mmCIF file of C-alpha atoms in Angstrom:
data_model
loop_
_atom_site.group_PDB
_atom_site.id
_atom_site.type_symbol
_atom_site.label_atom_id
_atom_site.label_comp_id
_atom_site.label_asym_id
_atom_site.label_seq_id
_atom_site.Cartn_x
_atom_site.Cartn_y
_atom_site.Cartn_z
ATOM 1 C CA UNK A 1 0.000 0.000 0.000
ATOM 2 C CA UNK A 2 1.392 3.377 -0.951
ATOM 3 C CA UNK A 3 1.445 6.197 1.540
ATOM 4 C CA UNK A 4 1.728 9.911 0.982
ATOM 5 C CA UNK A 5 4.928 9.915 3.024
ATOM 6 C CA UNK A 6 6.512 7.225 0.850
ATOM 7 C CA UNK A 7 5.491 9.116 -2.279
ATOM 8 C CA UNK A 8 6.941 12.353 -0.925
ATOM 9 C CA UNK A 9 10.205 10.641 -0.012
ATOM 10 C CA UNK A 10 10.404 8.983 -3.419
ATOM 11 C CA UNK A 11 9.785 12.287 -5.181
ATOM 12 C CA UNK A 12 12.489 14.056 -3.200
ATOM 13 C CA UNK A 13 15.007 11.600 -4.651
ATOM 14 C CA UNK A 14 14.722 13.076 -8.130
ATOM 15 C CA UNK A 15 13.083 12.304 -11.445
ATOM 16 C CA UNK A 16 15.921 10.906 -13.510
ATOM 17 C CA UNK A 17 16.007 7.484 -15.074
ATOM 18 C CA UNK A 18 18.737 5.146 -13.768
ATOM 19 C CA UNK A 19 20.772 5.950 -16.881
ATOM 20 C CA UNK A 20 20.598 9.698 -16.114
ATOM 21 C CA UNK A 21 18.155 10.638 -18.876
ATOM 22 C CA UNK A 22 15.243 12.945 -18.170
ATOM 23 C CA UNK A 23 12.012 11.236 -17.267
ATOM 24 C CA UNK A 24 8.732 11.990 -18.990
ATOM 25 C CA UNK A 25 7.726 13.969 -15.894
ATOM 26 C CA UNK A 26 10.817 16.178 -16.166
ATOM 27 C CA UNK A 27 10.201 16.799 -19.870
ATOM 28 C CA UNK A 28 6.569 17.717 -19.192
ATOM 29 C CA UNK A 29 7.583 19.993 -16.317
ATOM 30 C CA UNK A 30 10.154 21.723 -18.537
ATOM 31 C CA UNK A 31 7.594 22.108 -21.341
ATOM 32 C CA UNK A 32 5.071 23.691 -18.994
ATOM 33 C CA UNK A 33 7.734 26.054 -17.629
ATOM 34 C CA UNK A 34 8.786 27.064 -21.141
ATOM 35 C CA UNK A 35 5.143 27.691 -22.071
ATOM 36 C CA UNK A 36 5.083 30.401 -19.406
ATOM 37 C CA UNK A 37 1.675 29.546 -17.983
ATOM 38 C CA UNK A 38 0.491 32.237 -15.584
ATOM 39 C CA UNK A 39 -2.762 30.695 -14.427
ATOM 40 C CA UNK A 40 -3.998 28.696 -11.455
ATOM 41 C CA UNK A 41 -3.641 25.533 -13.489
ATOM 42 C CA UNK A 42 0.157 25.720 -13.148
ATOM 43 C CA UNK A 43 0.011 24.796 -9.468
ATOM 44 C CA UNK A 44 -2.406 21.939 -10.183
ATOM 45 C CA UNK A 45 -0.175 20.696 -13.000
ATOM 46 C CA UNK A 46 2.856 20.800 -10.693
ATOM 47 C CA UNK A 47 0.972 18.820 -8.040
ATOM 48 C CA UNK A 48 -0.050 16.167 -10.565
ATOM 49 C CA UNK A 49 3.493 15.938 -11.934
ATOM 50 C CA UNK A 50 4.856 15.611 -8.390
ATOM 51 C CA UNK A 51 2.550 12.664 -7.718
ATOM 52 C CA UNK A 52 3.268 10.966 -11.045
ATOM 53 C CA UNK A 53 7.014 11.477 -10.586
ATOM 54 C CA UNK A 54 6.900 9.972 -7.103
ATOM 55 C CA UNK A 55 4.981 6.948 -8.362
ATOM 56 C CA UNK A 56 7.376 6.502 -11.287
ATOM 57 C CA UNK A 57 10.372 6.600 -8.947
ATOM 58 C CA UNK A 58 8.751 4.110 -6.600
ATOM 59 C CA UNK A 59 8.103 1.735 -9.510
ATOM 60 C CA UNK A 60 11.754 1.968 -10.625
ATOM 61 C CA UNK A 61 12.954 1.367 -7.068
ATOM 62 C CA UNK A 62 10.630 -1.626 -6.634
ATOM 63 C CA UNK A 63 11.991 -3.087 -9.871
ATOM 64 C CA UNK A 64 15.545 -2.647 -8.607
ATOM 65 C CA UNK A 65 14.679 -4.441 -5.375
ATOM 66 C CA UNK A 66 13.017 -7.308 -7.250
ATOM 67 C CA UNK A 67 16.050 -7.650 -9.531
ATOM 68 C CA UNK A 68 18.426 -7.636 -6.534
ATOM 69 C CA UNK A 69 16.416 -10.449 -4.960
ATOM 70 C CA UNK A 70 16.563 -12.450 -8.198
ATOM 71 C CA UNK A 71 20.339 -12.093 -8.272
ATOM 72 C CA UNK A 72 20.562 -13.203 -4.641
ATOM 73 C CA UNK A 73 18.482 -16.275 -5.486
ATOM 74 C CA UNK A 74 20.686 -17.032 -8.495
ATOM 75 C CA UNK A 75 23.786 -16.826 -6.299
ATOM 76 C CA UNK A 76 22.216 -19.258 -3.816
ATOM 77 C CA UNK A 77 21.645 -21.768 -6.630
ATOM 78 C CA UNK A 78 25.214 -21.436 -7.886
ATOM 79 C CA UNK A 79 26.606 -21.830 -4.369
ATOM 80 C CA UNK A 80 24.663 -25.077 -4.069
ATOM 81 C CA UNK A 81 26.272 -26.247 -7.312
ATOM 82 C CA UNK A 82 29.673 -25.281 -5.926
ATOM 83 C CA UNK A 83 29.142 -27.944 -3.260
ATOM 84 C CA UNK A 84 30.694 -30.327 -5.775
ATOM 85 C CA UNK A 85 34.010 -28.650 -4.996
ATOM 86 C CA UNK A 86 34.179 -30.577 -1.697
ATOM 87 C CA UNK A 87 34.127 -33.868 -3.596
ATOM 88 C CA UNK A 88 37.018 -33.025 -5.923
ATOM 89 C CA UNK A 89 40.585 -34.143 -5.397
ATOM 90 C CA UNK A 90 43.689 -32.507 -6.855
ATOM 91 C CA UNK A 91 44.316 -35.570 -8.999
ATOM 92 C CA UNK A 92 40.829 -35.447 -10.545
ATOM 93 C CA UNK A 93 41.150 -37.180 -13.933
ATOM 94 C CA UNK A 94 38.425 -35.053 -15.546
ATOM 95 C CA UNK A 95 40.009 -31.585 -15.629
ATOM 96 C CA UNK A 96 36.931 -30.077 -17.272
ATOM 97 C CA UNK A 97 35.275 -30.213 -13.860
ATOM 98 C CA UNK A 98 37.692 -27.538 -12.637
ATOM 99 C CA UNK A 99 36.790 -25.337 -15.605
ATOM 100 C CA UNK A 100 33.106 -25.812 -14.786
ATOM 101 C CA UNK A 101 33.781 -24.791 -11.185
ATOM 102 C CA UNK A 102 35.680 -21.724 -12.425
ATOM 103 C CA UNK A 103 32.681 -20.848 -14.588
ATOM 104 C CA UNK A 104 30.399 -21.090 -11.563
ATOM 105 C CA UNK A 105 32.618 -18.663 -9.649
ATOM 106 C CA UNK A 106 32.454 -16.294 -12.625
ATOM 107 C CA UNK A 107 28.663 -16.617 -12.561
ATOM 108 C CA UNK A 108 28.639 -15.617 -8.889
ATOM 109 C CA UNK A 109 30.770 -12.566 -9.715
ATOM 110 C CA UNK A 110 28.450 -11.510 -12.554
ATOM 111 C CA UNK A 111 25.302 -12.078 -10.505
ATOM 112 C CA UNK A 112 26.829 -10.094 -7.642
ATOM 113 C CA UNK A 113 27.666 -7.214 -9.986
ATOM 114 C CA UNK A 114 24.153 -7.187 -11.438
ATOM 115 C CA UNK A 115 22.713 -7.445 -7.931
ATOM 116 C CA UNK A 116 24.770 -4.472 -6.777
ATOM 117 C CA UNK A 117 23.522 -2.374 -9.703
ATOM 118 C CA UNK A 118 19.948 -3.436 -8.940
ATOM 119 C CA UNK A 119 20.352 -2.537 -5.261
ATOM 120 C CA UNK A 120 21.579 0.926 -6.286
ATOM 121 C CA UNK A 121 18.454 1.324 -8.429
ATOM 122 C CA UNK A 122 16.386 0.271 -5.412
ATOM 123 C CA UNK A 123 18.062 3.008 -3.364
ATOM 124 C CA UNK A 124 16.802 5.609 -5.812
ATOM 125 C CA UNK A 125 18.395 8.826 -6.903
ATOM 126 C CA UNK A 126 20.275 10.992 -4.438
ATOM 127 C CA UNK A 127 21.287 8.137 -2.148
ATOM 128 C CA UNK A 128 24.724 7.577 -3.655
#
């Protein structure tokens, strides 16, 4: 359930996409400012844009959190597969097993990197 406080906090974090591009809300806000509106509708438009921007940011942050959880789950699966490492001996005749283990460690590193990026998205803008 969304609260006004959560929306206000989310909005205060900024309205930029994770890649730094302007959001639709920012472009609309800039367009309204450039139009030079001098009527009561300007305040209403700003209020609506504030709400939409806060919701958009919350959606992006929720997606980042979901992606971080997926990466955590993927790491758990790979760690279970790495359990095979305990059964290996240095004189293992099938050397490809060691390459497979190395690949699993690389998978953990990639999943961790993606998870870190997702967690940063979950933090939102301005929480660097």
